[in-house]
Amino acid sequence: MKKGKRICDTLKAVRQLISKENGIVYKPRECNFTGDCSGTCPACEAEMKYLEQQLIQRKKSGLPLKLTGIAITLCASQPVFAQYHDSTIHKKDTLQQTYPLKTTDLSQDCTDIIKIKGIITYQDNNTPLAGTLITLLNLDTTKTNLTALTNINGEYSIIVPRNSLLEISYIGCDKQVLTAKELKTNSNITLNDSQTLLGEIKVIKKTTAPTH
C-alpha cells in the first residue's frame, strides 16, 4: 500500500472514532484515487470540515465534546495485533517494539535539510495524539502533497528543508504553523483546544481493542 493511502486510511480511522465517541453520523467515502495520494485529498478535507461542523453544533447544544486517544484502535487495525482483540494492552514498550519510529523524508531532494524528532500531545493531560498530521507547506502557506503522521505514541521523525514551513493539525485542536527551525528548537508540541470548539473537551484513552 502506498504511503498516501496509508495516511488516508489512518486519518479516516481518526475521524470514525471521534464521530463515534460524539454520537455523530459519519459515513466515510470510498477513495477511488489511483495516483500517489498525499492523504489530504478534497474528499478528506470535506469530511473533516463536516465533522468539525458537527462538533460545533454539539457544543452549541451544551453537550461535552470528546477528543479521543486512538492508539489502541490503530493497533487493532493492523494484522500483527489480531491476537489483542477483546484483551488489554498494558505495556507501552510492546507498542514501541511492534511499531518502531520511522523517519519520513519530506525534503524533496533538498540539500540543506534537518532531521526533527519529537512528540505531539494534547494540552489537557499530555495524552499523546496518534494520527496527528504534519504537512509541509509552501512559503506562501499553501499545502504541498508531502505529509507525515505521528505514530501510536504520538511520536514523529521527519527530514525537511531547513527553511521550510510545517502545519500540524488534529481534529478538535487549533492548527499550528511553524518553521522547521522553530520545530527543531522545540520539537515536543502541545495542541490546544480549537477556538471554535471552546467548551468541555474530554480526552478518552482506550484500553481495549474493539472487535470486528
XYZ file of C-alpha atoms in Angstrom:
212
model
C 0.000 0.000 0.000
C 1.331 3.401 -0.910
C 2.256 5.909 1.770
C -0.506 8.343 0.824
C -3.149 5.628 1.039
C -1.892 4.593 4.478
C -2.148 8.202 5.660
C -5.641 8.496 4.191
C -6.787 5.300 5.929
C -5.297 6.363 9.267
C -6.950 9.789 9.166
C -10.231 8.105 8.259
C -9.856 5.905 11.357
C -9.311 9.036 13.460
C -12.483 10.622 12.082
C -14.502 7.437 12.580
C -13.508 7.124 16.230
C -14.111 10.798 17.056
C -17.529 10.695 15.373
C -18.453 7.517 17.259
C -17.450 8.956 20.633
C -19.532 12.083 19.951
C -22.603 10.371 18.507
C -22.079 11.882 15.046
C -23.319 10.142 11.912
C -20.289 9.724 9.679
C -20.033 7.596 6.562
C -16.557 7.844 5.028
C -16.362 7.958 1.278
C -14.671 5.211 -0.681
C -11.454 6.624 -2.104
C -11.161 5.946 -5.826
C -7.994 7.950 -6.378
C -5.490 5.868 -8.351
C -2.408 8.104 -8.202
C 0.127 8.646 -5.433
C -2.309 10.232 -2.987
C -0.921 12.577 -0.333
C -3.623 11.574 2.127
C -5.119 15.084 2.112
C -7.429 14.966 -0.911
C -10.524 17.222 -1.292
C -12.769 14.368 -0.136
C -10.806 14.066 3.127
C -10.875 17.847 3.598
C -14.658 17.870 3.100
C -15.136 15.063 5.631
C -13.004 16.883 8.188
C -14.983 20.118 7.741
C -18.236 18.193 8.126
C -17.031 16.571 11.337
C -15.833 19.890 12.772
C -19.211 21.484 11.954
C -20.985 18.643 13.738
C -18.732 19.109 16.774
C -19.587 22.816 16.799
C -23.316 22.005 16.735
C -22.848 19.530 19.570
C -21.049 22.156 21.610
C -23.791 24.738 20.928
C -26.319 22.207 22.220
C -24.478 22.145 25.535
C -23.066 18.668 25.095
C -19.478 17.851 26.108
C -17.038 17.083 23.325
C -14.781 14.050 23.327
C -11.367 14.140 21.721
C -10.329 10.514 21.703
C -6.915 8.908 22.026
C -6.803 6.362 19.208
C -3.601 4.409 19.758
C -5.312 1.122 20.546
C -7.618 1.448 17.534
C -4.666 1.902 15.223
C -3.093 -1.191 16.760
C -6.250 -3.206 16.198
C -6.332 -2.228 12.531
C -3.016 -3.999 11.934
C -2.874 -7.804 11.447
C 0.005 -8.171 13.905
C -2.352 -7.081 16.700
C -5.153 -9.504 15.862
C -4.424 -11.510 19.000
C -5.194 -8.470 21.154
C -8.891 -8.216 20.242
C -11.013 -8.159 23.411
C -7.892 -8.002 25.559
C -5.979 -5.287 27.335
C -2.563 -3.990 26.312
C -0.622 -2.814 29.336
C 2.959 -2.421 28.179
C 3.911 0.701 26.279
C 7.209 -0.899 25.299
C 5.242 -3.601 23.460
C 3.702 -0.922 21.262
C 7.042 0.739 20.662
C 8.693 -2.551 19.786
C 5.970 -3.506 17.310
C 5.765 -0.036 15.795
C 9.299 1.409 15.766
C 9.535 5.098 14.958
C 10.237 5.554 11.265
C 11.642 8.680 9.669
C 9.628 10.279 6.850
C 11.653 12.191 4.263
C 9.843 15.376 3.167
C 12.963 17.082 1.833
C 12.204 16.727 -1.916
C 15.906 16.121 -2.594
C 16.839 19.448 -0.982
C 20.487 19.548 0.115
C 20.069 21.913 3.089
C 17.992 19.731 5.388
C 17.408 18.997 9.057
C 16.033 15.982 10.891
C 13.436 16.606 13.586
C 12.142 14.117 16.152
C 9.541 14.837 18.784
C 6.152 14.048 20.267
C 2.774 15.749 19.931
C 0.407 15.748 22.904
C -2.968 17.154 23.947
C -2.861 20.133 26.299
C -5.282 18.859 28.936
C -3.377 15.859 30.266
C -0.411 15.374 27.935
C -2.073 12.459 26.142
C -0.058 11.556 23.001
C -2.018 12.320 19.822
C -1.649 9.394 17.444
C -2.526 10.224 13.858
C -1.624 13.918 14.033
C -0.999 15.200 10.502
C 2.223 17.069 9.696
C 2.093 18.828 6.319
C 4.943 20.555 4.509
C 3.789 23.992 3.335
C 4.948 26.219 0.534
C 6.381 29.570 1.597
C 3.001 31.191 0.828
C 1.467 28.702 3.352
C -0.381 26.697 0.685
C -0.200 22.948 1.260
C 2.103 20.600 -0.588
C 1.334 16.901 -1.027
C 4.126 15.965 1.397
C 2.788 14.716 4.718
C 3.669 12.598 7.737
C 1.761 11.208 10.718
C 2.596 10.694 14.360
C 2.744 7.047 15.403
C 0.618 5.356 18.063
C 2.719 7.003 20.786
C 2.307 10.499 19.316
C 5.902 10.463 18.059
C 7.221 11.677 14.742
C 10.534 11.791 12.905
C 10.883 13.840 9.715
C 13.539 15.171 7.361
C 12.636 18.582 5.910
C 14.284 21.539 4.152
C 15.885 23.826 6.721
C 13.864 26.861 5.592
C 10.517 25.106 5.266
C 7.140 25.700 6.905
C 5.150 22.930 8.593
C 1.496 22.695 9.591
C 0.480 20.463 12.499
C -3.204 19.558 12.694
C -5.601 17.287 14.574
C -9.407 17.363 14.621
C -10.735 19.465 17.506
C -7.422 21.283 18.015
C -6.051 24.547 16.679
C -3.583 24.106 13.853
C -0.012 25.254 14.371
C 2.228 26.560 11.601
C 5.923 26.544 12.474
C 9.170 26.981 10.635
C 11.418 23.945 10.580
C 13.929 25.856 12.704
C 11.266 26.614 15.326
C 10.196 22.991 15.408
C 13.801 21.849 15.684
C 14.279 24.122 18.714
C 11.140 22.845 20.426
C 10.167 19.548 18.823
C 7.684 18.496 21.511
C 4.402 20.165 20.574
C 1.227 20.612 22.621
C -2.012 21.145 20.713
C -4.723 23.283 22.286
C -8.497 23.128 22.002
C -9.829 24.700 18.819
C -11.094 28.245 19.384
C -14.284 27.305 17.519
C -14.871 24.345 19.804
C -14.388 26.031 23.173
C -16.190 24.142 25.890
C -15.681 20.919 27.759
C -13.486 18.572 25.722
C -12.729 15.233 27.295
C -9.818 13.050 26.235
C -10.607 9.359 26.478
C -7.815 6.804 26.491
C -8.970 3.437 25.166
C -7.552 0.384 26.925
C -9.153 -2.398 24.918
C -9.262 -3.033 21.218
C -12.676 -3.018 19.512
C -13.939 -6.242 17.994
C -14.635 -6.644 14.291
